[in-house]
Amino acid sequence: MAEGPRVAAGRVPVVLHLCAPNQRPVQVTTDLSGFWARHYPAIARELRRRYPKHAWPDDPAHAAPPTRAPLRKG
């Protein structure tokens, strides 16, 4: 998704609260393409160290969603 969603017949952008894997917000934006281009590389670099098991694609605007790993029983 290059642009964020819009409501009111495309006139009003939705405010997106982008969260880290711990569900805490790391960015609030209405410009999703600007976030991917300007802010994501620095945020991903920082979060990649804290959450190495999560997928951090180099081009998130065009990346396929990661597949879910099967749940472990035990």
mmCIF file with all atom_site columns, N, CA and C in Angstrom:
data_model
loop_
_atom_site.group_PDB
_atom_site.id
_atom_site.type_symbol
_atom_site.label_atom_id
_atom_site.label_alt_id
_atom_site.label_comp_id
_atom_site.label_asym_id
_atom_site.label_entity_id
_atom_site.label_seq_id
_atom_site.pdbx_PDB_ins_code
_atom_site.Cartn_x
_atom_site.Cartn_y
_atom_site.Cartn_z
_atom_site.occupancy
_atom_site.B_iso_or_equiv
_atom_site.pdbx_formal_charge
_atom_site.auth_seq_id
_atom_site.auth_comp_id
_atom_site.auth_asym_id
_atom_site.auth_atom_id
_atom_site.pdbx_PDB_model_num
ATOM 1   N N  . MET A 1 1  ? 0.847   -1.164  0.000  1.00 0.00 ? 1  MET A N  1
ATOM 2   C CA . MET A 1 1  ? 0.000   0.000   0.000  1.00 0.00 ? 1  MET A CA 1
ATOM 3   C C  . MET A 1 1  ? 0.898   1.234   0.000  1.00 0.00 ? 1  MET A C  1
ATOM 4   N N  . ALA A 1 2  ? 0.924   1.949   -1.087 1.00 0.00 ? 2  ALA A N  1
ATOM 5   C CA . ALA A 1 2  ? 1.779   3.126   -1.216 1.00 0.00 ? 2  ALA A CA 1
ATOM 6   C C  . ALA A 1 2  ? 1.174   4.335   -0.506 1.00 0.00 ? 2  ALA A C  1
ATOM 7   N N  . GLU A 1 3  ? -0.118  4.524   -0.633 1.00 0.00 ? 3  GLU A N  1
ATOM 8   C CA . GLU A 1 3  ? -0.807  5.623   0.034  1.00 0.00 ? 3  GLU A CA 1
ATOM 9   C C  . GLU A 1 3  ? -1.661  5.065   1.150  1.00 0.00 ? 3  GLU A C  1
ATOM 10  N N  . GLY A 1 4  ? -1.872  5.868   2.156  1.00 0.00 ? 4  GLY A N  1
ATOM 11  C CA . GLY A 1 4  ? -2.742  5.449   3.233  1.00 0.00 ? 4  GLY A CA 1
ATOM 12  C C  . GLY A 1 4  ? -4.196  5.510   2.806  1.00 0.00 ? 4  GLY A C  1
ATOM 13  N N  . PRO A 1 5  ? -5.076  4.879   3.548  1.00 0.00 ? 5  PRO A N  1
ATOM 14  C CA . PRO A 1 5  ? -6.499  4.900   3.203  1.00 0.00 ? 5  PRO A CA 1
ATOM 15  C C  . PRO A 1 5  ? -7.102  6.286   3.407  1.00 0.00 ? 5  PRO A C  1
ATOM 16  N N  . ARG A 1 6  ? -8.182  6.533   2.687  1.00 0.00 ? 6  ARG A N  1
ATOM 17  C CA . ARG A 1 6  ? -8.907  7.805   2.781  1.00 0.00 ? 6  ARG A CA 1
ATOM 18  C C  . ARG A 1 6  ? -10.388 7.515   2.977  1.00 0.00 ? 6  ARG A C  1
ATOM 19  N N  . VAL A 1 7  ? -11.083 8.451   3.614  1.00 0.00 ? 7  VAL A N  1
ATOM 20  C CA . VAL A 1 7  ? -12.527 8.356   3.820  1.00 0.00 ? 7  VAL A CA 1
ATOM 21  C C  . VAL A 1 7  ? -13.188 9.601   3.236  1.00 0.00 ? 7  VAL A C  1
ATOM 22  N N  . ALA A 1 8  ? -14.489 9.671   3.311  1.00 0.00 ? 8  ALA A N  1
ATOM 23  C CA . ALA A 1 8  ? -15.269 10.806  2.799  1.00 0.00 ? 8  ALA A CA 1
ATOM 24  C C  . ALA A 1 8  ? -15.008 11.012  1.315  1.00 0.00 ? 8  ALA A C  1
ATOM 25  N N  . ALA A 1 9  ? -15.223 9.950   0.550  1.00 0.00 ? 9  ALA A N  1
ATOM 26  C CA . ALA A 1 9  ? -15.052 9.984   -0.907 1.00 0.00 ? 9  ALA A CA 1
ATOM 27  C C  . ALA A 1 9  ? -13.634 10.373  -1.308 1.00 0.00 ? 9  ALA A C  1
ATOM 28  N N  . GLY A 1 10 ? -12.643 9.941   -0.508 1.00 0.00 ? 10 GLY A N  1
ATOM 29  C CA . GLY A 1 10 ? -11.245 10.180  -0.848 1.00 0.00 ? 10 GLY A CA 1
ATOM 30  C C  . GLY A 1 10 ? -10.716 11.548  -0.470 1.00 0.00 ? 10 GLY A C  1
ATOM 31  N N  . ARG A 1 11 ? -11.482 12.317  0.297  1.00 0.00 ? 11 ARG A N  1
ATOM 32  C CA . ARG A 1 11 ? -11.042 13.670  0.642  1.00 0.00 ? 11 ARG A CA 1
ATOM 33  C C  . ARG A 1 11 ? -10.249 13.735  1.934  1.00 0.00 ? 11 ARG A C  1
ATOM 34  N N  . VAL A 1 12 ? -10.471 12.821  2.870  1.00 0.00 ? 12 VAL A N  1
ATOM 35  C CA . VAL A 1 12 ? -9.868  12.904  4.200  1.00 0.00 ? 12 VAL A CA 1
ATOM 36  C C  . VAL A 1 12 ? -8.957  11.700  4.423  1.00 0.00 ? 12 VAL A C  1
ATOM 37  N N  . PRO A 1 13 ? -7.648  11.937  4.648  1.00 0.00 ? 13 PRO A N  1
ATOM 38  C CA . PRO A 1 13 ? -6.754  10.804  4.921  1.00 0.00 ? 13 PRO A CA 1
ATOM 39  C C  . PRO A 1 13 ? -6.954  10.283  6.349  1.00 0.00 ? 13 PRO A C  1
ATOM 40  N N  . VAL A 1 14 ? -6.829  8.989   6.502  1.00 0.00 ? 14 VAL A N  1
ATOM 41  C CA . VAL A 1 14 ? -6.943  8.354   7.814  1.00 0.00 ? 14 VAL A CA 1
ATOM 42  C C  . VAL A 1 14 ? -5.607  8.503   8.534  1.00 0.00 ? 14 VAL A C  1
ATOM 43  N N  . VAL A 1 15 ? -5.653  8.842   9.808  1.00 0.00 ? 15 VAL A N  1
ATOM 44  C CA . VAL A 1 15 ? -4.443  8.948   10.617 1.00 0.00 ? 15 VAL A CA 1
ATOM 45  C C  . VAL A 1 15 ? -4.043  7.536   11.032 1.00 0.00 ? 15 VAL A C  1
ATOM 46  N N  . LEU A 1 16 ? -2.830  7.130   10.667 1.00 0.00 ? 16 LEU A N  1
ATOM 47  C CA . LEU A 1 16 ? -2.331  5.786   10.957 1.00 0.00 ? 16 LEU A CA 1
ATOM 48  C C  . LEU A 1 16 ? -1.372  5.828   12.142 1.00 0.00 ? 16 LEU A C  1
ATOM 49  N N  . HIS A 1 17 ? -1.604  4.970   13.114 1.00 0.00 ? 17 HIS A N  1
ATOM 50  C CA . HIS A 1 17 ? -0.702  4.815   14.248 1.00 0.00 ? 17 HIS A CA 1
ATOM 51  C C  . HIS A 1 17 ? 0.073   3.526   13.997 1.00 0.00 ? 17 HIS A C  1
ATOM 52  N N  . LEU A 1 18 ? 1.315   3.645   13.585 1.00 0.00 ? 18 LEU A N  1
ATOM 53  C CA . LEU A 1 18 ? 2.137   2.483   13.249 1.00 0.00 ? 18 LEU A CA 1
ATOM 54  C C  . LEU A 1 18 ? 2.844   2.007   14.509 1.00 0.00 ? 18 LEU A C  1
ATOM 55  N N  . CYS A 1 19 ? 2.683   0.731   14.824 1.00 0.00 ? 19 CYS A N  1
ATOM 56  C CA . CYS A 1 19 ? 3.184   0.183   16.082 1.00 0.00 ? 19 CYS A CA 1
ATOM 57  C C  . CYS A 1 19 ? 4.351   -0.767  15.863 1.00 0.00 ? 19 CYS A C  1
ATOM 58  N N  . ALA A 1 20 ? 5.195   -0.856  16.884 1.00 0.00 ? 20 ALA A N  1
ATOM 59  C CA . ALA A 1 20 ? 6.287   -1.821  16.923 1.00 0.00 ? 20 ALA A CA 1
ATOM 60  C C  . ALA A 1 20 ? 5.699   -3.180  17.308 1.00 0.00 ? 20 ALA A C  1
ATOM 61  N N  . PRO A 1 21 ? 6.486   -4.244  17.254 1.00 0.00 ? 21 PRO A N  1
ATOM 62  C CA . PRO A 1 21 ? 5.974   -5.563  17.658 1.00 0.00 ? 21 PRO A CA 1
ATOM 63  C C  . PRO A 1 21 ? 5.455   -5.620  19.095 1.00 0.00 ? 21 PRO A C  1
ATOM 64  N N  . ASN A 1 22 ? 5.893   -4.698  19.954 1.00 0.00 ? 22 ASN A N  1
ATOM 65  C CA . ASN A 1 22 ? 5.388   -4.680  21.330 1.00 0.00 ? 22 ASN A CA 1
ATOM 66  C C  . ASN A 1 22 ? 4.089   -3.881  21.456 1.00 0.00 ? 22 ASN A C  1
ATOM 67  N N  . GLN A 1 23 ? 3.491   -3.500  20.304 1.00 0.00 ? 23 GLN A N  1
ATOM 68  C CA . GLN A 1 23 ? 2.221   -2.780  20.218 1.00 0.00 ? 23 GLN A CA 1
ATOM 69  C C  . GLN A 1 23 ? 2.302   -1.341  20.723 1.00 0.00 ? 23 GLN A C  1
ATOM 70  N N  . ARG A 1 24 ? 3.497   -0.788  20.856 1.00 0.00 ? 24 ARG A N  1
ATOM 71  C CA . ARG A 1 24 ? 3.650   0.624   21.202 1.00 0.00 ? 24 ARG A CA 1
ATOM 72  C C  . ARG A 1 24 ? 3.822   1.427   19.923 1.00 0.00 ? 24 ARG A C  1
ATOM 73  N N  . PRO A 1 25 ? 3.184   2.591   19.833 1.00 0.00 ? 25 PRO A N  1
ATOM 74  C CA . PRO A 1 25 ? 3.296   3.379   18.595 1.00 0.00 ? 25 PRO A CA 1
ATOM 75  C C  . PRO A 1 25 ? 4.709   3.923   18.406 1.00 0.00 ? 25 PRO A C  1
ATOM 76  N N  . VAL A 1 26 ? 5.201   3.834   17.174 1.00 0.00 ? 26 VAL A N  1
ATOM 77  C CA . VAL A 1 26 ? 6.508   4.396   16.844 1.00 0.00 ? 26 VAL A CA 1
ATOM 78  C C  . VAL A 1 26 ? 6.374   5.571   15.887 1.00 0.00 ? 26 VAL A C  1
ATOM 79  N N  . GLN A 1 27 ? 5.218   5.701   15.237 1.00 0.00 ? 27 GLN A N  1
ATOM 80  C CA . GLN A 1 27 ? 5.002   6.794   14.284 1.00 0.00 ? 27 GLN A CA 1
ATOM 81  C C  . GLN A 1 27 ? 3.510   7.001   14.093 1.00 0.00 ? 27 GLN A C  1
ATOM 82  N N  . VAL A 1 28 ? 3.101   8.250   13.983 1.00 0.00 ? 28 VAL A N  1
ATOM 83  C CA . VAL A 1 28 ? 1.724   8.608   13.648 1.00 0.00 ? 28 VAL A CA 1
ATOM 84  C C  . VAL A 1 28 ? 1.797   9.422   12.371 1.00 0.00 ? 28 VAL A C  1
ATOM 85  N N  . THR A 1 29 ? 1.071   9.002   11.330 1.00 0.00 ? 29 THR A N  1
ATOM 86  C CA . THR A 1 29 ? 1.196   9.656   10.035 1.00 0.00 ? 29 THR A CA 1
ATOM 87  C C  . THR A 1 29 ? -0.084  9.542   9.219  1.00 0.00 ? 29 THR A C  1
ATOM 88  N N  . THR A 1 30 ? -0.235  10.455  8.279  1.00 0.00 ? 30 THR A N  1
ATOM 89  C CA . THR A 1 30 ? -1.260  10.333  7.246  1.00 0.00 ? 30 THR A CA 1
ATOM 90  C C  . THR A 1 30 ? -0.601  10.115  5.894  1.00 0.00 ? 30 THR A C  1
ATOM 91  N N  . ASP A 1 31 ? 0.727   10.267  5.836  1.00 0.00 ? 31 ASP A N  1
ATOM 92  C CA . ASP A 1 31 ? 1.498   10.139  4.596  1.00 0.00 ? 31 ASP A CA 1
ATOM 93  C C  . ASP A 1 31 ? 2.294   8.836   4.638  1.00 0.00 ? 31 ASP A C  1
ATOM 94  N N  . LEU A 1 32 ? 1.663   7.742   4.249  1.00 0.00 ? 32 LEU A N  1
ATOM 95  C CA . LEU A 1 32 ? 2.305   6.437   4.339  1.00 0.00 ? 32 LEU A CA 1
ATOM 96  C C  . LEU A 1 32 ? 3.489   6.315   3.392  1.00 0.00 ? 32 LEU A C  1
ATOM 97  N N  . SER A 1 33 ? 3.378   6.824   2.174  1.00 0.00 ? 33 SER A N  1
ATOM 98  C CA . SER A 1 33 ? 4.497   6.733   1.233  1.00 0.00 ? 33 SER A CA 1
ATOM 99  C C  . SER A 1 33 ? 5.688   7.547   1.730  1.00 0.00 ? 33 SER A C  1
ATOM 100 N N  . GLY A 1 34 ? 5.446   8.690   2.348  1.00 0.00 ? 34 GLY A N  1
ATOM 101 C CA . GLY A 1 34 ? 6.533   9.481   2.929  1.00 0.00 ? 34 GLY A CA 1
ATOM 102 C C  . GLY A 1 34 ? 7.180   8.769   4.100  1.00 0.00 ? 34 GLY A C  1
ATOM 103 N N  . PHE A 1 35 ? 6.375   8.071   4.893  1.00 0.00 ? 35 PHE A N  1
ATOM 104 C CA . PHE A 1 35 ? 6.932   7.294   6.002  1.00 0.00 ? 35 PHE A CA 1
ATOM 105 C C  . PHE A 1 35 ? 7.864   6.217   5.482  1.00 0.00 ? 35 PHE A C  1
ATOM 106 N N  . TRP A 1 36 ? 7.423   5.456   4.453  1.00 0.00 ? 36 TRP A N  1
ATOM 107 C CA . TRP A 1 36 ? 8.265   4.385   3.912  1.00 0.00 ? 36 TRP A CA 1
ATOM 108 C C  . TRP A 1 36 ? 9.582   4.953   3.384  1.00 0.00 ? 36 TRP A C  1
ATOM 109 N N  . ALA A 1 37 ? 9.528   6.101   2.716  1.00 0.00 ? 37 ALA A N  1
ATOM 110 C CA . ALA A 1 37 ? 10.722  6.670   2.087  1.00 0.00 ? 37 ALA A CA 1
ATOM 111 C C  . ALA A 1 37 ? 11.669  7.329   3.088  1.00 0.00 ? 37 ALA A C  1
ATOM 112 N N  . ARG A 1 38 ? 11.133  8.066   4.058  1.00 0.00 ? 38 ARG A N  1
ATOM 113 C CA . ARG A 1 38 ? 11.995  8.874   4.920  1.00 0.00 ? 38 ARG A CA 1
ATOM 114 C C  . ARG A 1 38 ? 12.248  8.290   6.299  1.00 0.00 ? 38 ARG A C  1
ATOM 115 N N  . HIS A 1 39 ? 11.255  7.720   6.938  1.00 0.00 ? 39 HIS A N  1
ATOM 116 C CA . HIS A 1 39 ? 11.388  7.350   8.346  1.00 0.00 ? 39 HIS A CA 1
ATOM 117 C C  . HIS A 1 39 ? 11.586  5.860   8.591  1.00 0.00 ? 39 HIS A C  1
ATOM 118 N N  . TYR A 1 40 ? 11.029  5.019   7.729  1.00 0.00 ? 40 TYR A N  1
ATOM 119 C CA . TYR A 1 40 ? 11.101  3.570   7.951  1.00 0.00 ? 40 TYR A CA 1
ATOM 120 C C  . TYR A 1 40 ? 12.530  3.040   8.057  1.00 0.00 ? 40 TYR A C  1
ATOM 121 N N  . PRO A 1 41 ? 13.479  3.464   7.193  1.00 0.00 ? 41 PRO A N  1
ATOM 122 C CA . PRO A 1 41 ? 14.827  2.881   7.305  1.00 0.00 ? 41 PRO A CA 1
ATOM 123 C C  . PRO A 1 41 ? 15.444  3.049   8.694  1.00 0.00 ? 41 PRO A C  1
ATOM 124 N N  . ALA A 1 42 ? 15.318  4.211   9.300  1.00 0.00 ? 42 ALA A N  1
ATOM 125 C CA . ALA A 1 42 ? 15.896  4.428   10.629 1.00 0.00 ? 42 ALA A CA 1
ATOM 126 C C  . ALA A 1 42 ? 15.130  3.659   11.703 1.00 0.00 ? 42 ALA A C  1
ATOM 127 N N  . ILE A 1 43 ? 13.817  3.653   11.616 1.00 0.00 ? 43 ILE A N  1
ATOM 128 C CA . ILE A 1 43 ? 13.012  2.932   12.604 1.00 0.00 ? 43 ILE A CA 1
ATOM 129 C C  . ILE A 1 43 ? 13.256  1.433   12.497 1.00 0.00 ? 43 ILE A C  1
ATOM 130 N N  . ALA A 1 44 ? 13.305  0.915   11.270 1.00 0.00 ? 44 ALA A N  1
ATOM 131 C CA . ALA A 1 44 ? 13.543  -0.521  11.081 1.00 0.00 ? 44 ALA A CA 1
ATOM 132 C C  . ALA A 1 44 ? 14.923  -0.914  11.591 1.00 0.00 ? 44 ALA A C  1
ATOM 133 N N  . ARG A 1 45 ? 15.917  -0.066  11.369 1.00 0.00 ? 45 ARG A N  1
ATOM 134 C CA . ARG A 1 45 ? 17.275  -0.362  11.838 1.00 0.00 ? 45 ARG A CA 1
ATOM 135 C C  . ARG A 1 45 ? 17.285  -0.509  13.359 1.00 0.00 ? 45 ARG A C  1
ATOM 136 N N  . GLU A 1 46 ? 16.588  0.383   14.042 1.00 0.00 ? 46 GLU A N  1
ATOM 137 C CA . GLU A 1 46 ? 16.530  0.331   15.497 1.00 0.00 ? 46 GLU A CA 1
ATOM 138 C C  . GLU A 1 46 ? 15.738  -0.879  15.983 1.00 0.00 ? 46 GLU A C  1
ATOM 139 N N  . LEU A 1 47 ? 14.573  -1.133  15.381 1.00 0.00 ? 47 LEU A N  1
ATOM 140 C CA . LEU A 1 47 ? 13.722  -2.232  15.830 1.00 0.00 ? 47 LEU A CA 1
ATOM 141 C C  . LEU A 1 47 ? 14.265  -3.597  15.422 1.00 0.00 ? 47 LEU A C  1
ATOM 142 N N  . ARG A 1 48 ? 15.043  -3.653  14.361 1.00 0.00 ? 48 ARG A N  1
ATOM 143 C CA . ARG A 1 48 ? 15.641  -4.916  13.905 1.00 0.00 ? 48 ARG A CA 1
ATOM 144 C C  . ARG A 1 48 ? 16.534  -5.511  14.997 1.00 0.00 ? 48 ARG A C  1
ATOM 145 N N  . ARG A 1 49 ? 17.208  -4.640  15.762 1.00 0.00 ? 49 ARG A N  1
ATOM 146 C CA . ARG A 1 49 ? 18.067  -5.127  16.854 1.00 0.00 ? 49 ARG A CA 1
ATOM 147 C C  . ARG A 1 49 ? 17.240  -5.680  18.008 1.00 0.00 ? 49 ARG A C  1
ATOM 148 N N  . ARG A 1 50 ? 16.118  -5.036  18.308 1.00 0.00 ? 50 ARG A N  1
ATOM 149 C CA . ARG A 1 50 ? 15.273  -5.489  19.419 1.00 0.00 ? 50 ARG A CA 1
ATOM 150 C C  . ARG A 1 50 ? 14.430  -6.704  19.070 1.00 0.00 ? 50 ARG A C  1
ATOM 151 N N  . TYR A 1 51 ? 14.016  -6.789  17.804 1.00 0.00 ? 51 TYR A N  1
ATOM 152 C CA . TYR A 1 51 ? 13.099  -7.844  17.366 1.00 0.00 ? 51 TYR A CA 1
ATOM 153 C C  . TYR A 1 51 ? 13.667  -8.552  16.140 1.00 0.00 ? 51 TYR A C  1
ATOM 154 N N  . PRO A 1 52 ? 14.720  -9.346  16.315 1.00 0.00 ? 52 PRO A N  1
ATOM 155 C CA . PRO A 1 52 ? 15.361  -9.980  15.152 1.00 0.00 ? 52 PRO A CA 1
ATOM 156 C C  . PRO A 1 52 ? 14.506  -11.051 14.478 1.00 0.00 ? 52 PRO A C  1
ATOM 157 N N  . LYS A 1 53 ? 13.508  -11.603 15.154 1.00 0.00 ? 53 LYS A N  1
ATOM 158 C CA . LYS A 1 53 ? 12.690  -12.659 14.554 1.00 0.00 ? 53 LYS A CA 1
ATOM 159 C C  . LYS A 1 53 ? 11.598  -12.108 13.639 1.00 0.00 ? 53 LYS A C  1
ATOM 160 N N  . HIS A 1 54 ? 11.358  -10.812 13.681 1.00 0.00 ? 54 HIS A N  1
ATOM 161 C CA . HIS A 1 54 ? 10.328  -10.201 12.838 1.00 0.00 ? 54 HIS A CA 1
ATOM 162 C C  . HIS A 1 54 ? 10.891  -9.865  11.470 1.00 0.00 ? 54 HIS A C  1
ATOM 163 N N  . ALA A 1 55 ? 10.024  -9.837  10.484 1.00 0.00 ? 55 ALA A N  1
ATOM 164 C CA . ALA A 1 55 ? 10.436  -9.488  9.118  1.00 0.00 ? 55 ALA A CA 1
ATOM 165 C C  . ALA A 1 55 ? 10.568  -7.969  9.009  1.00 0.00 ? 55 ALA A C  1
ATOM 166 N N  . TRP A 1 56 ? 11.705  -7.514  8.497  1.00 0.00 ? 56 TRP A N  1
ATOM 167 C CA . TRP A 1 56 ? 11.956  -6.091  8.269  1.00 0.00 ? 56 TRP A CA 1
ATOM 168 C C  . TRP A 1 56 ? 12.415  -5.927  6.827  1.00 0.00 ? 56 TRP A C  1
ATOM 169 N N  . PRO A 1 57 ? 11.484  -5.893  5.870  1.00 0.00 ? 57 PRO A N  1
ATOM 170 C CA . PRO A 1 57 ? 11.863  -5.848  4.452  1.00 0.00 ? 57 PRO A CA 1
ATOM 171 C C  . PRO A 1 57 ? 12.560  -4.538  4.089  1.00 0.00 ? 57 PRO A C  1
ATOM 172 N N  . ASP A 1 58 ? 13.456  -4.611  3.088  1.00 0.00 ? 58 ASP A N  1
ATOM 173 C CA . ASP A 1 58 ? 14.152  -3.414  2.620  1.00 0.00 ? 58 ASP A CA 1
ATOM 174 C C  . ASP A 1 58 ? 13.211  -2.483  1.872  1.00 0.00 ? 58 ASP A C  1
ATOM 175 N N  . ASP A 1 59 ? 12.222  -3.027  1.179  1.00 0.00 ? 59 ASP A N  1
ATOM 176 C CA . ASP A 1 59 ? 11.242  -2.225  0.443  1.00 0.00 ? 59 ASP A CA 1
ATOM 177 C C  . ASP A 1 59 ? 9.843   -2.602  0.938  1.00 0.00 ? 59 ASP A C  1
ATOM 178 N N  . PRO A 1 60 ? 9.417   -2.067  2.079  1.00 0.00 ? 60 PRO A N  1
ATOM 179 C CA . PRO A 1 60 ? 8.156   -2.501  2.676  1.00 0.00 ? 60 PRO A CA 1
ATOM 180 C C  . PRO A 1 60 ? 6.924   -2.112  1.878  1.00 0.00 ? 60 PRO A C  1
ATOM 181 N N  . ALA A 1 61 ? 7.023   -1.091  1.039  1.00 0.00 ? 61 ALA A N  1
ATOM 182 C CA . ALA A 1 61 ? 5.859   -0.669  0.259  1.00 0.00 ? 61 ALA A CA 1
ATOM 183 C C  . ALA A 1 61 ? 5.456   -1.720  -0.765 1.00 0.00 ? 61 ALA A C  1
ATOM 184 N N  . HIS A 1 62 ? 6.398   -2.561  -1.182 1.00 0.00 ? 62 HIS A N  1
ATOM 185 C CA . HIS A 1 62 ? 6.110   -3.574  -2.198 1.00 0.00 ? 62 HIS A CA 1
ATOM 186 C C  . HIS A 1 62 ? 6.342   -5.000  -1.702 1.00 0.00 ? 62 HIS A C  1
ATOM 187 N N  . ALA A 1 63 ? 6.598   -5.176  -0.421 1.00 0.00 ? 63 ALA A N  1
ATOM 188 C CA . ALA A 1 63 ? 6.873   -6.505  0.126  1.00 0.00 ? 63 ALA A CA 1
ATOM 189 C C  . ALA A 1 63 ? 5.577   -7.282  0.351  1.00 0.00 ? 63 ALA A C  1
ATOM 190 N N  . ALA A 1 64 ? 5.662   -8.583  0.167  1.00 0.00 ? 64 ALA A N  1
ATOM 191 C CA . ALA A 1 64 ? 4.525   -9.458  0.460  1.00 0.00 ? 64 ALA A CA 1
ATOM 192 C C  . ALA A 1 64 ? 4.445   -9.653  1.973  1.00 0.00 ? 64 ALA A C  1
ATOM 193 N N  . PRO A 1 65 ? 3.251   -9.814  2.525  1.00 0.00 ? 65 PRO A N  1
ATOM 194 C CA . PRO A 1 65 ? 3.148   -10.044 3.962  1.00 0.00 ? 65 PRO A CA 1
ATOM 195 C C  . PRO A 1 65 ? 3.822   -11.357 4.345  1.00 0.00 ? 65 PRO A C  1
ATOM 196 N N  . PRO A 1 66 ? 4.454   -11.403 5.521  1.00 0.00 ? 66 PRO A N  1
ATOM 197 C CA . PRO A 1 66 ? 5.116   -12.640 5.943  1.00 0.00 ? 66 PRO A CA 1
ATOM 198 C C  . PRO A 1 66 ? 4.090   -13.718 6.268  1.00 0.00 ? 66 PRO A C  1
ATOM 199 N N  . THR A 1 67 ? 4.489   -14.958 6.080  1.00 0.00 ? 67 THR A N  1
ATOM 200 C CA . THR A 1 67 ? 3.614   -16.069 6.442  1.00 0.00 ? 67 THR A CA 1
ATOM 201 C C  . THR A 1 67 ? 3.735   -16.306 7.942  1.00 0.00 ? 67 THR A C  1
ATOM 202 N N  . ARG A 1 68 ? 2.668   -16.767 8.517  1.00 0.00 ? 68 ARG A N  1
ATOM 203 C CA . ARG A 1 68 ? 2.687   -17.032 9.957  1.00 0.00 ? 68 ARG A CA 1
ATOM 204 C C  . ARG A 1 68 ? 3.292   -18.399 10.211 1.00 0.00 ? 68 ARG A C  1
ATOM 205 N N  . ALA A 1 69 ? 4.140   -18.468 11.200 1.00 0.00 ? 69 ALA A N  1
ATOM 206 C CA . ALA A 1 69 ? 4.728   -19.739 11.592 1.00 0.00 ? 69 ALA A CA 1
ATOM 207 C C  . ALA A 1 69 ? 3.674   -20.550 12.347 1.00 0.00 ? 69 ALA A C  1
ATOM 208 N N  . PRO A 1 70 ? 3.696   -21.863 12.211 1.00 0.00 ? 70 PRO A N  1
ATOM 209 C CA . PRO A 1 70 ? 2.724   -22.676 12.952 1.00 0.00 ? 70 PRO A CA 1
ATOM 210 C C  . PRO A 1 70 ? 2.967   -22.568 14.457 1.00 0.00 ? 70 PRO A C  1
ATOM 211 N N  . LEU A 1 71 ? 1.891   -22.624 15.222 1.00 0.00 ? 71 LEU A N  1
ATOM 212 C CA . LEU A 1 71 ? 2.007   -22.546 16.671 1.00 0.00 ? 71 LEU A CA 1
ATOM 213 C C  . LEU A 1 71 ? 2.641   -23.815 17.214 1.00 0.00 ? 71 LEU A C  1
ATOM 214 N N  . ARG A 1 72 ? 3.495   -23.622 18.215 1.00 0.00 ? 72 ARG A N  1
ATOM 215 C CA . ARG A 1 72 ? 4.130   -24.777 18.851 1.00 0.00 ? 72 ARG A CA 1
ATOM 216 C C  . ARG A 1 72 ? 3.223   -25.314 19.946 1.00 0.00 ? 72 ARG A C  1
ATOM 217 N N  . LYS A 1 73 ? 3.127   -26.616 20.038 1.00 0.00 ? 73 LYS A N  1
ATOM 218 C CA . LYS A 1 73 ? 2.330   -27.240 21.095 1.00 0.00 ? 73 LYS A CA 1
ATOM 219 C C  . LYS A 1 73 ? 3.261   -27.592 22.242 1.00 0.00 ? 73 LYS A C  1
ATOM 220 N N  . GLY A 1 74 ? 2.769   -27.413 23.422 1.00 0.00 ? 74 GLY A N  1
ATOM 221 C CA . GLY A 1 74 ? 3.612   -27.823 24.518 1.00 0.00 ? 74 GLY A CA 1
ATOM 222 C C  . GLY A 1 74 ? 3.343   -27.184 25.755 1.00 0.00 ? 74 GLY A C  1
#
